mmCIF file of C-alpha atoms in Angstrom:
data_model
loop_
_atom_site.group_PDB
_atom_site.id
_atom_site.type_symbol
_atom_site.label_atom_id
_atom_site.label_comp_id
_atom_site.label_asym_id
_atom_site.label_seq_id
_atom_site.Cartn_x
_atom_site.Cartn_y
_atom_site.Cartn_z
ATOM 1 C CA UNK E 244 8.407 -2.086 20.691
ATOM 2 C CA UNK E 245 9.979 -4.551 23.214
ATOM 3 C CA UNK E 246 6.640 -6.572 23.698
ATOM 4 C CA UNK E 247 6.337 -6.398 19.574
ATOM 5 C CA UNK E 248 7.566 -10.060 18.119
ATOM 6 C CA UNK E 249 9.265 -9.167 14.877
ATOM 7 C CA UNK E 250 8.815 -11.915 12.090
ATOM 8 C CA UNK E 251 11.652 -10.415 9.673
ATOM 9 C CA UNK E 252 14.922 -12.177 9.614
ATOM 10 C CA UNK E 253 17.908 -10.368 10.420
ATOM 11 C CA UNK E 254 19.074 -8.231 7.110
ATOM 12 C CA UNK E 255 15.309 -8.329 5.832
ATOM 13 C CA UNK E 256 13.378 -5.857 4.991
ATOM 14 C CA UNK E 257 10.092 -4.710 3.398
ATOM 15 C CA UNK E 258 12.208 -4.801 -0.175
ATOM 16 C CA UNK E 259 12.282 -8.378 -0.355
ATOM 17 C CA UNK E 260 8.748 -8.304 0.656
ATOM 18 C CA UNK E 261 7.601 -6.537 -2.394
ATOM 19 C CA UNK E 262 9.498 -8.266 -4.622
ATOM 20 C CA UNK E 263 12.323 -5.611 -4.888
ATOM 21 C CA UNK E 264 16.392 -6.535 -5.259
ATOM 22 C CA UNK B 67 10.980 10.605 -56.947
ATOM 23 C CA UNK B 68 11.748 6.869 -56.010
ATOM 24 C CA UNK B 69 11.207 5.977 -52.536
ATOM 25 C CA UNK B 70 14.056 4.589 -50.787
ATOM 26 C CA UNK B 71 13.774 2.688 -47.432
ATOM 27 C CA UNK B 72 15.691 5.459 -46.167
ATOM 28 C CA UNK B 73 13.896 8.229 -47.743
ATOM 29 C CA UNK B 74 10.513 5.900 -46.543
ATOM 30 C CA UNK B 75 11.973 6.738 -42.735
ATOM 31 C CA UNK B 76 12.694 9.767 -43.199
ATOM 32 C CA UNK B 77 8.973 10.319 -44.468
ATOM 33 C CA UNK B 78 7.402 8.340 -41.548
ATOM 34 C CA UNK B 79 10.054 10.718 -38.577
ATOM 35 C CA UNK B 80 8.474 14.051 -40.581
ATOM 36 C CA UNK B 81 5.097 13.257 -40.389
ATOM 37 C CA UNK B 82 5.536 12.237 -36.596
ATOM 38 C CA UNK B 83 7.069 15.239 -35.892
ATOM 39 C CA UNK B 84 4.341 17.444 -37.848
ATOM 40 C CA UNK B 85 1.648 15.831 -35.609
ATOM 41 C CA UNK B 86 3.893 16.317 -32.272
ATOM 42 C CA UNK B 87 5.642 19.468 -32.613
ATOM 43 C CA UNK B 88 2.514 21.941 -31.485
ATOM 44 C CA UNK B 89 1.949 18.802 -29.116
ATOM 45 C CA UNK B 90 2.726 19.676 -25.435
ATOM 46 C CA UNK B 91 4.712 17.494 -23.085
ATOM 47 C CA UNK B 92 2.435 17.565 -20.135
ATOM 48 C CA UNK B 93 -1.241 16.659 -19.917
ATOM 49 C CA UNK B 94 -4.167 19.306 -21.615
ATOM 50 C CA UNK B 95 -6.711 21.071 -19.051
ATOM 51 C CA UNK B 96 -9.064 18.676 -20.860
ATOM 52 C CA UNK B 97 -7.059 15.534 -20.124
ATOM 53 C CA UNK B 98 -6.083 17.121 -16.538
ATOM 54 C CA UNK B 99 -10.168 17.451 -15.849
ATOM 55 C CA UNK B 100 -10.656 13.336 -17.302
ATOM 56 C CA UNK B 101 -7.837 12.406 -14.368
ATOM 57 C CA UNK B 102 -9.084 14.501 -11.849
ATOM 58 C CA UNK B 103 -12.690 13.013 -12.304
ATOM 59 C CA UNK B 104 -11.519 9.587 -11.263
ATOM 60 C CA UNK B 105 -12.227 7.826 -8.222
ATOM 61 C CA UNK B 106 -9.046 7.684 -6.304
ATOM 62 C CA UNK B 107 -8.337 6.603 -2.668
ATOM 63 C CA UNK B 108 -9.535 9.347 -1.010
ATOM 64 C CA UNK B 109 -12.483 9.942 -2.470
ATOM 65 C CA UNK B 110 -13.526 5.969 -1.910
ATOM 66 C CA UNK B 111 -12.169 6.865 1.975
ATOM 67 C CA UNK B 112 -14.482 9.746 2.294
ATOM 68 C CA UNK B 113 -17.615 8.383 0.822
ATOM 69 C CA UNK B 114 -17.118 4.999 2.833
ATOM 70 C CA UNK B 115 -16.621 6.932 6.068
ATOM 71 C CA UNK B 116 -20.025 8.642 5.701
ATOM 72 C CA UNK B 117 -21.963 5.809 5.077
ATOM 73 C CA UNK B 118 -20.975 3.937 7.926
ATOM 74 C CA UNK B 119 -20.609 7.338 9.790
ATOM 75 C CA UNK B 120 -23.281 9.282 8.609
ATOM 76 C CA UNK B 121 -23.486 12.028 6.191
ATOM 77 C CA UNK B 122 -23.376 14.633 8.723
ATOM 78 C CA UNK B 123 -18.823 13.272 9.734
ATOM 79 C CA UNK B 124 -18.022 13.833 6.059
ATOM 80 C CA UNK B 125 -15.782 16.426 7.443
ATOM 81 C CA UNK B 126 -14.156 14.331 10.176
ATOM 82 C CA UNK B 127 -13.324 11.461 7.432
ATOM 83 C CA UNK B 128 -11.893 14.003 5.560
ATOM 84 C CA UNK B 129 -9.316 15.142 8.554
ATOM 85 C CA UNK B 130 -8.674 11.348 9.166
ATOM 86 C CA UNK B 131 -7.864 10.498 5.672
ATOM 87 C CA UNK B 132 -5.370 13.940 5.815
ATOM 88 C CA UNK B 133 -3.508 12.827 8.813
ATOM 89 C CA UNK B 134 -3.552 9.353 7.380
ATOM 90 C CA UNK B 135 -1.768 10.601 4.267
ATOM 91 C CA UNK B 136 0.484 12.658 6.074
ATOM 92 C CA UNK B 137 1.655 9.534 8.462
ATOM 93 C CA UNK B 138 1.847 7.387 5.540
ATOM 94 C CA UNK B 139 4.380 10.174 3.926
ATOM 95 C CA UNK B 140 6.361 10.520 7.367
ATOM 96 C CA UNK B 141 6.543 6.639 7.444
ATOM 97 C CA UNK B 142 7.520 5.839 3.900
ATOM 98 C CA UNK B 143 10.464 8.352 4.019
ATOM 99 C CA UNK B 144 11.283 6.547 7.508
ATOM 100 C CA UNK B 145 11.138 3.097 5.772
ATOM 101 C CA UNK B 146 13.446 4.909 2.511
ATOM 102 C CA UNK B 147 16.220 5.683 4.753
ATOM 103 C CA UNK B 148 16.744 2.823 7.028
ATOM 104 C CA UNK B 149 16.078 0.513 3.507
ATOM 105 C CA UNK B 150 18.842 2.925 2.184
ATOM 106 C CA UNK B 151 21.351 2.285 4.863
ATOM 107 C CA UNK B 152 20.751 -1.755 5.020
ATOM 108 C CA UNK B 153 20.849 -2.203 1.049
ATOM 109 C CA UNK B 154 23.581 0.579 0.243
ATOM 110 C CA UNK B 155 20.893 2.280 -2.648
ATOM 111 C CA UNK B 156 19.294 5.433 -3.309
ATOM 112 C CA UNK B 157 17.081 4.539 -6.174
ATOM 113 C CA UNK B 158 13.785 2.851 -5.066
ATOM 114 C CA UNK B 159 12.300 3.179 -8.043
ATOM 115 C CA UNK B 160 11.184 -1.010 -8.407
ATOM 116 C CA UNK B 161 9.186 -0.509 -4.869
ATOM 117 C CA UNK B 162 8.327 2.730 -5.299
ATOM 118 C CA UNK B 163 6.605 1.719 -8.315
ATOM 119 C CA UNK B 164 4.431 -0.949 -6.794
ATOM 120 C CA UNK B 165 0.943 0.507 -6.551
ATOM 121 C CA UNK B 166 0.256 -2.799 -3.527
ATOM 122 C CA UNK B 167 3.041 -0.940 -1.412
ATOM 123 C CA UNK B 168 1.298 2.319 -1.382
ATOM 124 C CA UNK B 169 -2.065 1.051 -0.629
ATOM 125 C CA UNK B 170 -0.744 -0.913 1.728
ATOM 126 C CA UNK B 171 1.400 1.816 3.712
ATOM 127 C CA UNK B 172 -1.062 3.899 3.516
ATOM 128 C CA UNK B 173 -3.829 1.405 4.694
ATOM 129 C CA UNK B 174 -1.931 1.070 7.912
ATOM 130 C CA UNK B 175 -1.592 4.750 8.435
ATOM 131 C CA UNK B 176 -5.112 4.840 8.327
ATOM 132 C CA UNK B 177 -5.628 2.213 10.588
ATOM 133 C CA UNK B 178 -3.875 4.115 13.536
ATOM 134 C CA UNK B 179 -4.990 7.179 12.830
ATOM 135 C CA UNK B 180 -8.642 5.524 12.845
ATOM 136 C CA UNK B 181 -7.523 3.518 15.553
ATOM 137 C CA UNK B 182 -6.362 6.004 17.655
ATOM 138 C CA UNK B 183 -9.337 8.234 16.909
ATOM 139 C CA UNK B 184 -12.265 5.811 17.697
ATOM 140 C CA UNK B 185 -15.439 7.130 17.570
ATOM 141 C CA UNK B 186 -16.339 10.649 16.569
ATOM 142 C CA UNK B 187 -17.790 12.757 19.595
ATOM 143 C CA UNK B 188 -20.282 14.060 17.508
ATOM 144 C CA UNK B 189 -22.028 11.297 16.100
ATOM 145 C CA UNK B 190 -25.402 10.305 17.084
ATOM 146 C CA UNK B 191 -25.944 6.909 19.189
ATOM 147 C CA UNK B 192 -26.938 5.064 16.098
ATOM 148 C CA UNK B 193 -24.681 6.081 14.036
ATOM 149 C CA UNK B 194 -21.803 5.269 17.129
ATOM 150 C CA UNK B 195 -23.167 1.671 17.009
ATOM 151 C CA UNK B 196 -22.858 1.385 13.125
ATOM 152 C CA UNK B 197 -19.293 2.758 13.585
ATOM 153 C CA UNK B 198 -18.167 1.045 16.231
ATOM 154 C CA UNK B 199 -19.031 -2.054 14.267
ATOM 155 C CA UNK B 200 -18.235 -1.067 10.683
ATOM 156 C CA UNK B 201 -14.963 0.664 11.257
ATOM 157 C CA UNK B 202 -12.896 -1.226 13.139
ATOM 158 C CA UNK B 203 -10.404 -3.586 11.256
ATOM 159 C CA UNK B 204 -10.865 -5.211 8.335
ATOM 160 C CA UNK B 205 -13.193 -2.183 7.265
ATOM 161 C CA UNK B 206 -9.889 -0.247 6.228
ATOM 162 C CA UNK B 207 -8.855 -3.332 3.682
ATOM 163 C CA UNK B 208 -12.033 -4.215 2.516
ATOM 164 C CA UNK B 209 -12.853 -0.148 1.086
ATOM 165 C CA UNK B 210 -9.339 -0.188 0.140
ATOM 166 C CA UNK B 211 -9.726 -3.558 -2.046
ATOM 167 C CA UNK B 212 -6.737 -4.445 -0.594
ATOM 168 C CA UNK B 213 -5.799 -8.327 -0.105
ATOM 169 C CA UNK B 214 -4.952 -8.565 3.944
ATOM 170 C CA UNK B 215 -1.375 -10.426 3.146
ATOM 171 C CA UNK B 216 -0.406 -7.144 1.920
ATOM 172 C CA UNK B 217 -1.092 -5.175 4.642
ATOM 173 C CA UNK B 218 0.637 -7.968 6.730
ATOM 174 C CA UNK B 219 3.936 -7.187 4.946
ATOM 175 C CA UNK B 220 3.909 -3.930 5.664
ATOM 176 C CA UNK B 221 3.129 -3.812 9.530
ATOM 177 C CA UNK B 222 6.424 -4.960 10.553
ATOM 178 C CA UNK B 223 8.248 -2.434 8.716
ATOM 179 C CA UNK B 224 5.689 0.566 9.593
ATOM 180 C CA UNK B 225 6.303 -0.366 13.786
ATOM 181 C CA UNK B 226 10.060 0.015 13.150
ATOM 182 C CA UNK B 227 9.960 2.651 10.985
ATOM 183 C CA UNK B 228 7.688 5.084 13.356
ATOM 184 C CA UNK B 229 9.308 5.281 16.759
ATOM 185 C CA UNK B 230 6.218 7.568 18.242
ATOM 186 C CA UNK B 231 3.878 4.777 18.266
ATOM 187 C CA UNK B 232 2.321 3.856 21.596
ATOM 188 C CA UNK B 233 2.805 0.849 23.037
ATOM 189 C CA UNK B 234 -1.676 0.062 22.345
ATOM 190 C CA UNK B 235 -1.245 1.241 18.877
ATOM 191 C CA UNK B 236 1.747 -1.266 18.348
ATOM 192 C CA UNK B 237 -0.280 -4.167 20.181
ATOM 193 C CA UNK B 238 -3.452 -2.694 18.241
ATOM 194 C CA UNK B 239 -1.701 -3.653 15.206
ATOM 195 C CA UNK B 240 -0.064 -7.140 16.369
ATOM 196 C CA UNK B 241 -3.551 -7.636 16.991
ATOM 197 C CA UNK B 242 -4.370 -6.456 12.876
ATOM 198 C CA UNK B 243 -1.533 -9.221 12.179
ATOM 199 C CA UNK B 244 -2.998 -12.147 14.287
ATOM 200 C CA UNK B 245 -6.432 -11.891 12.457
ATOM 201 C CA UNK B 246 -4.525 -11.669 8.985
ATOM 202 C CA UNK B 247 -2.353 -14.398 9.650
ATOM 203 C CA UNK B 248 -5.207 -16.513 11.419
ATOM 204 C CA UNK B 249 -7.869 -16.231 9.053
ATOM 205 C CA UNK B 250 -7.807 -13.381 6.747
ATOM 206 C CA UNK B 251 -4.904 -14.515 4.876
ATOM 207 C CA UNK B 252 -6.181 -17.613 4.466
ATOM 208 C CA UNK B 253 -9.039 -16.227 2.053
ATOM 209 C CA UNK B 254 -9.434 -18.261 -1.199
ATOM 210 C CA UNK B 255 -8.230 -14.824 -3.373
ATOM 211 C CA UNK B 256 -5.401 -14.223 -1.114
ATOM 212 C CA UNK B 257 -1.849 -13.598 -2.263
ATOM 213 C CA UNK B 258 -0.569 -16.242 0.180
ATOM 214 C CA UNK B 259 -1.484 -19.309 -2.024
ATOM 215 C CA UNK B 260 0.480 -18.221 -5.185
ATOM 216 C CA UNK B 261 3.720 -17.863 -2.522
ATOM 217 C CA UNK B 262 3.364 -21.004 -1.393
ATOM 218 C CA UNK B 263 3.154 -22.985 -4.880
ATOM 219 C CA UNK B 264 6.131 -20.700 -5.569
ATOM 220 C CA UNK B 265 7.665 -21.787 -2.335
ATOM 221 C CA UNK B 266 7.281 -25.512 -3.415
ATOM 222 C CA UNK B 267 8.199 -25.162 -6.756
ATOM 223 C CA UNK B 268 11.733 -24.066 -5.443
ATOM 224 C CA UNK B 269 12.110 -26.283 -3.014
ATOM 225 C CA UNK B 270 11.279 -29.123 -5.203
ATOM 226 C CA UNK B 271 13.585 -28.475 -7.948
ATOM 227 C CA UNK B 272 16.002 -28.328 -4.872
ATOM 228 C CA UNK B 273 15.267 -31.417 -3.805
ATOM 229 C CA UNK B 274 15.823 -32.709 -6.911
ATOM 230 C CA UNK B 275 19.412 -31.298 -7.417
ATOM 231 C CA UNK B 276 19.926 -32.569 -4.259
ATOM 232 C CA UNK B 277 22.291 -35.998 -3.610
ATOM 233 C CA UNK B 278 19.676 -38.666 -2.094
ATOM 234 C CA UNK B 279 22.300 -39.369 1.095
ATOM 235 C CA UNK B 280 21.382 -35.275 2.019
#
């Protein structure tokens, strides 16, 4: 994954994405 | 005798339970034959497959959409544990409850897996050229009925949460990402809008509670 640009900030994750606490 | 509000209630809880009590508390075989006669995922999967594929692969999109499932399991329990350990819960049940965060997981899986498969061997030269054409992303969204910006918001998470992937299948779907984020996204029904009003909305009622000197 070290080529792979990841767009998350740091502590993010794909809860906050859907709307989740 | 005089009816009471109470005795009323009481009246109204009896009858209930006379029409309940030789009720059962899961579904009939009658009711169990009405769900398993609708369309669900897989069966749209399958039936798209062969049309683009030809009727002859119905058996090879059925083995794709199996691994796909079972990737999208092995992923989503991935995605559960490390979501686990950053946010300090076990109970998922607000995003395991959002029927856009299946489809969407499981959209990806299927990408890779069709991704990685390419073109069945068997498949006749026509039907190679349909495929080759038909089947590559967006096809996977657009049988899915599933808006691109959700399958955007999952892609991140699905690259971190399955170490095994190659280093093509994680550019193959950086590539996925680009188009979504280029143009798909940017499709007059997509999700994206709605975010950004919201996005505004917020940021103007911040401005306003802001001091003008900030």
């Amino acid at each position: 994954t070290q080529d792979y640009h990841f767009g998350l900030e740091e502590g993010e994750g794909i809860s906050e994405l859907f709307d989740c606490d | 005798l005089q009816q009471t509000p109470v005795r009323a209630a009481m009246n109204t809880i009896q009858q209930l339970m006379m029409i309940l009590n030789s009720a059962s508390d899961e579904p009939s075989d009658n009711l169990v034959s009405y769900f398993n006669n609708c369309t669900n995922l897989s069966c749209v999967f399958k039936q798209k497959f062969a049309e683009a594929v030809g009727q002859g692969c119905i058996e090879i999109g059925s083995q794709r959409y199996r691994l796909g499932v079972r990737l999208y399991y092995r992923v989503m329990e991935s995605i559960l544990k490390s979501e686990e350990k950053r946010l300090s819960i076990h109970n998922f049940s607000k995003l395991l409850n959002n029927n856009i965060f299946h489809v969407s997981l499981l959209a990806c899986a299927l990408e890779v897996v069709m991704a990685t498969y390419g073109t069945p061997r068997n498949a006749s030269l026509n039907d190679r050229t349909i495929m080759e054409t038909d089947l590559s992303f967006p096809w996977i969204i657009n049988i899915l009925d599933l808006k691109a910006f959700d399958l955007y918001k999952v892609i991140e998470s699905f690259i971190k949460a399955e170490p095994n992937l190659t280093r093509e299948m994680i550019k193959h779907l950086e590539c996925c990402e680009h188009r979504i984020m280029e143009s798909l996204a940017w499709q007059s029904d997509s999700p994206l809008f709605e975010l950004i009003k919201q996005s505004k909305e917020r940021d103007g009622q911040a401005d306003q509670l802001e001091p003008v000197g900030n």
